[in-house]
């Protein structure tokens, strides 16, 4: 290999060899610099899947930029060989340095500080090292630390089965479904040794091992074989007496907490370790002085025995009394982020997407249309098999062994064991807005009906607390052993402004409801004796009497910038509390409502053309009737706008709206206007504006106090506009009086997603009248005839010739032949539209795809970059022992 050229890299010398490949010194002839080239094993060259996964990880690793992290410049291919190009770091490794013996205390702490800074930066970017060891740490000539091979253990975890790693000290043993053991045995964390998933706390354990070895000159865990080393890591404690005895105990505590075998008792973030080391370095680290010893003359010693014994007994008695009377030390508060794998889209909608078990040991969250379990004590992630699709309103059983959720498309409340399996139906319900498991029953809010309850074993739900039809209920919690229920009560007209709702306490089984807080939502009482509720993006707390159910003080903001439900009939705040004081929440960030979506057109032969549009949170794309343009909405925490895109490619995406929150765009029949819904001053309306952006927008309906209002389809041959309003489909004459007229209004469920056929003689729509969503076609104008297209389906659309109906059956789009003459007929073969990637689900009223009016091609919203995680992706934050902080900030009288 030496002397050969890989692309524009000339190999000059070999630097090392191991299971992850051979490392060479090379000259970059293009940029005129020396680099390190790591040539991957030949087995990788023959495994396409491994190369794809490795490239995905490499893109993420290349984004790391920190002075204590050796940079990864990229991954390249020369012939059949794949290789990494990395920063060349001159100097000796930490392993070479420690062969000369222990490192001075101050120098060791400075090295540890720099390693902690490197880990802190990587963890913030979602990268865990997984293989931190002395050989992966370089010391430059000016005593600066560079950590090498960040994340490569993760990139190698799906290595081909025939990859020979016997020459490497790095273990890569494929274990059972529990996980894959990765890392070097002497420095790996106990959870890695068990084959569980490594997270940021695993790196902190390895850092503790390096600190121990730098200070003592010995590895913390010993063994002649890998098995012995693993056993030592799992069950034995290091010989702490090897650490220097003449330094402050706080230095010992630093190392001990890094190396605690229980991840929950470790330092929870690398930044905390860094700050602790900075504090230690700012104080004297020198020898701890020994107390002087004075021996009294023999006669005085004998004469003093009775006095000394009396003083000793008195002292012991006093000390015992003081010890038992003094308050116990408060539990220490830890903050950290749950490391989430890869690209992530939480199942955001009008529902909560995370829950924590009452004992605080299990976290469940809905992400990427899958329910996931995170074990707080071990840091293990795993999907809950059987719980996938569009899921919301998650809640735990009292024993933490079951998770309840609302299956959105099926319109069912279900439960599933945390170990996975087949979900068990509890009941049908058209909607759920918050639920709780109270003993052997489940209590949930059905927004426009009231507070319901049903047996945990299933059955027909019963009304516990009815509410007026113009109000919305959310988030019930049973209090005082079943004597009252706490919930949020909103008004239909203000569903976009839950800060105007009120928190209500309803005595059970009957009694007069009592308003607890005006102008708040999503309230709950926690075990610390506090009432918690949301106001804007802040979480407020007040002391609360658990017996009398009365407020005992004023509100205090205790958590800021918490994600709220983005839309609709729910006041959900993405926060949860355990009885042991653990708090989990999703913070608001620049990418809280994931903006990495793009638009793509799926054509024939499985082709997929991604449009040249910037990554934005796209929703509801629609082709213009003449097929030349697209209108699409964007909606996130910053606002909601409507944009127009010319398919000729000659212009960029152009914003059309600038006032209010504007969504649900459609085209007029002549392609001249864009019609959209808008929220202005808390009230709903429908507006239209010329698609070229000229002129003023025109209100078609304004100042509505309806729970939902959205245009859905413009009739091609008349001025009729179909719209969704108050749970049903209505029509509006654009050249008439513009007063909505009911078309399809059924008492139970909703009729929505109406679309006129190209010839204007038929209308397709979705109905939840029977519980689960169904797609129907009916003649227009309406007759008694009604034809079922598909069960458990949504978002219907017509083909250009009106001879096929498309619909969404999660997670794919399907179509079926229909015939309208001489009688209506539905074909038996339902075909799936082949689209690369997963369609981004619509959070509200309209479909997230459209059919080209001439070619029949399918326009979809896809993740813009689903393979790479970003630093600003949504996160889950954890605060252990949060009640300690809460009691200090909001004391109980």
mmCIF file of N, CA and C in Angstrom, residues 16-21 38 95 99 130-136 149 164-173 181-188 219 225-226 229-230:
data_model
loop_
_atom_site.group_PDB
_atom_site.id
_atom_site.type_symbol
_atom_site.label_atom_id
_atom_site.label_comp_id
_atom_site.label_asym_id
_atom_site.label_seq_id
_atom_site.Cartn_x
_atom_site.Cartn_y
_atom_site.Cartn_z
ATOM 1 N N UNK A 16 -0.785 2.280 11.774
ATOM 2 C CA UNK A 16 -1.340 1.298 12.685
ATOM 3 C C UNK A 16 -2.256 0.343 11.948
ATOM 4 N N UNK A 17 -2.671 -0.721 12.644
ATOM 5 C CA UNK A 17 -3.572 -1.699 12.067
ATOM 6 C C UNK A 17 -4.454 -2.237 13.179
ATOM 7 N N UNK A 18 -5.717 -2.520 12.848
ATOM 8 C CA UNK A 18 -6.657 -3.043 13.836
ATOM 9 C C UNK A 18 -7.899 -3.556 13.157
ATOM 10 N N UNK A 19 -8.884 -3.927 13.973
ATOM 11 C CA UNK A 19 -10.104 -4.496 13.446
ATOM 12 C C UNK A 19 -10.910 -3.524 12.613
ATOM 13 N N UNK A 20 -10.722 -2.224 12.844
ATOM 14 C CA UNK A 20 -11.470 -1.239 12.070
ATOM 15 C C UNK A 20 -10.752 -0.853 10.792
ATOM 16 N N UNK A 21 -9.626 -1.474 10.528
ATOM 17 C CA UNK A 21 -8.920 -1.188 9.292
ATOM 18 C C UNK A 21 -7.478 -0.796 9.536
ATOM 19 N N UNK A 38 -7.701 5.859 6.811
ATOM 20 C CA UNK A 38 -8.051 4.570 7.382
ATOM 21 C C UNK A 38 -8.760 3.763 6.297
ATOM 22 N N UNK A 95 -2.051 6.176 25.803
ATOM 23 C CA UNK A 95 -1.538 4.855 26.181
ATOM 24 C C UNK A 95 -0.018 4.870 26.251
ATOM 25 N N UNK A 99 2.516 4.537 29.796
ATOM 26 C CA UNK A 99 3.486 3.459 29.987
ATOM 27 C C UNK A 99 4.645 3.921 30.862
ATOM 28 N N UNK A 130 -18.394 5.634 22.322
ATOM 29 C CA UNK A 130 -18.562 4.186 22.482
ATOM 30 C C UNK A 130 -17.252 3.409 22.589
ATOM 31 N N UNK A 131 -16.119 4.026 22.318
ATOM 32 C CA UNK A 131 -14.855 3.283 22.370
ATOM 33 C C UNK A 131 -13.730 4.191 22.865
ATOM 34 N N UNK A 132 -14.026 4.957 23.920
ATOM 35 C CA UNK A 132 -13.021 5.853 24.485
ATOM 36 C C UNK A 132 -12.008 5.031 25.266
ATOM 37 N N UNK A 133 -10.730 5.128 24.870
ATOM 38 C CA UNK A 133 -9.650 4.361 25.486
ATOM 39 C C UNK A 133 -8.353 5.130 25.272
ATOM 40 N N UNK A 134 -7.289 4.780 25.983
ATOM 41 C CA UNK A 134 -6.032 5.533 25.862
ATOM 42 C C UNK A 134 -5.497 5.599 24.435
ATOM 43 N N UNK A 135 -5.673 4.539 23.655
ATOM 44 C CA UNK A 135 -5.153 4.535 22.285
ATOM 45 C C UNK A 135 -5.910 5.484 21.382
ATOM 46 N N UNK A 136 -7.090 5.917 21.790
ATOM 47 C CA UNK A 136 -7.887 6.845 20.987
ATOM 48 C C UNK A 136 -7.772 8.280 21.465
ATOM 49 N N UNK A 149 -11.371 8.904 16.514
ATOM 50 C CA UNK A 149 -12.332 7.830 16.195
ATOM 51 C C UNK A 149 -13.692 8.009 16.861
ATOM 52 N N UNK A 164 -12.941 -9.868 10.051
ATOM 53 C CA UNK A 164 -11.997 -10.418 11.016
ATOM 54 C C UNK A 164 -11.527 -9.319 11.951
ATOM 55 N N UNK A 165 -11.914 -9.419 13.204
ATOM 56 C CA UNK A 165 -11.525 -8.384 14.151
ATOM 57 C C UNK A 165 -10.616 -8.936 15.249
ATOM 58 N N UNK A 166 -10.086 -10.093 15.007
ATOM 59 C CA UNK A 166 -9.319 -10.751 16.065
ATOM 60 C C UNK A 166 -8.054 -9.999 16.419
ATOM 61 N N UNK A 167 -7.545 -9.191 15.518
ATOM 62 C CA UNK A 167 -6.307 -8.477 15.800
ATOM 63 C C UNK A 167 -6.526 -7.170 16.525
ATOM 64 N N UNK A 168 -7.782 -6.833 16.773
ATOM 65 C CA UNK A 168 -8.069 -5.547 17.392
ATOM 66 C C UNK A 168 -8.433 -5.721 18.845
ATOM 67 N N UNK A 169 -7.971 -4.823 19.689
ATOM 68 C CA UNK A 169 -8.414 -4.883 21.080
ATOM 69 C C UNK A 169 -9.851 -4.435 21.221
ATOM 70 N N UNK A 170 -10.408 -3.886 20.175
ATOM 71 C CA UNK A 170 -11.792 -3.430 20.232
ATOM 72 C C UNK A 170 -12.726 -4.592 19.993
ATOM 73 N N UNK A 171 -13.684 -4.779 20.889
ATOM 74 C CA UNK A 171 -14.618 -5.886 20.776
ATOM 75 C C UNK A 171 -15.778 -5.468 19.909
ATOM 76 N N UNK A 172 -16.245 -6.374 19.096
ATOM 77 C CA UNK A 172 -17.451 -6.144 18.311
ATOM 78 C C UNK A 172 -18.207 -7.443 18.197
ATOM 79 N N UNK A 173 -18.666 -7.956 19.321
ATOM 80 C CA UNK A 173 -19.318 -9.248 19.356
ATOM 81 C C UNK A 173 -20.800 -9.068 19.125
ATOM 82 N N UNK A 181 -22.212 -5.714 21.848
ATOM 83 C CA UNK A 181 -21.138 -5.252 22.718
ATOM 84 C C UNK A 181 -20.090 -4.545 21.865
ATOM 85 N N UNK A 182 -19.859 -3.300 22.185
ATOM 86 C CA UNK A 182 -18.883 -2.506 21.446
ATOM 87 C C UNK A 182 -17.996 -1.787 22.443
ATOM 88 N N UNK A 183 -16.734 -1.663 22.136
ATOM 89 C CA UNK A 183 -15.843 -0.950 23.026
ATOM 90 C C UNK A 183 -14.658 -1.805 23.379
ATOM 91 N N UNK A 184 -13.777 -1.304 24.160
ATOM 92 C CA UNK A 184 -12.636 -2.070 24.623
ATOM 93 C C UNK A 184 -12.929 -2.544 26.029
ATOM 94 N N UNK A 185 -12.734 -3.838 26.263
ATOM 95 C CA UNK A 185 -13.224 -4.464 27.488
ATOM 96 C C UNK A 185 -12.782 -3.732 28.746
ATOM 97 N N UNK A 186 -11.533 -3.305 28.800
ATOM 98 C CA UNK A 186 -11.013 -2.697 30.027
ATOM 99 C C UNK A 186 -11.608 -1.318 30.301
ATOM 100 N N UNK A 187 -12.225 -0.711 29.315
ATOM 101 C CA UNK A 187 -12.708 0.664 29.472
ATOM 102 C C UNK A 187 -14.205 0.804 29.189
ATOM 103 N N UNK A 188 -14.869 -0.288 28.848
ATOM 104 C CA UNK A 188 -16.283 -0.192 28.501
ATOM 105 C C UNK A 188 -17.139 -0.118 29.765
ATOM 106 N N UNK A 219 -4.724 0.069 35.228
ATOM 107 C CA UNK A 219 -6.073 -0.045 34.700
ATOM 108 C C UNK A 219 -7.041 -0.360 35.843
ATOM 109 N N UNK A 225 -8.211 -12.582 30.299
ATOM 110 C CA UNK A 225 -8.985 -12.814 29.085
ATOM 111 C C UNK A 225 -10.085 -11.776 28.994
ATOM 112 N N UNK A 226 -10.678 -11.693 27.807
ATOM 113 C CA UNK A 226 -11.788 -10.762 27.627
ATOM 114 C C UNK A 226 -12.925 -11.080 28.580
ATOM 115 N N UNK A 229 -12.128 -9.794 31.971
ATOM 116 C CA UNK A 229 -12.250 -8.339 32.006
ATOM 117 C C UNK A 229 -13.709 -7.908 32.088
ATOM 118 N N UNK A 230 -14.558 -8.536 31.278
ATOM 119 C CA UNK A 230 -15.976 -8.195 31.295
ATOM 120 C C UNK A 230 -16.584 -8.484 32.664
#
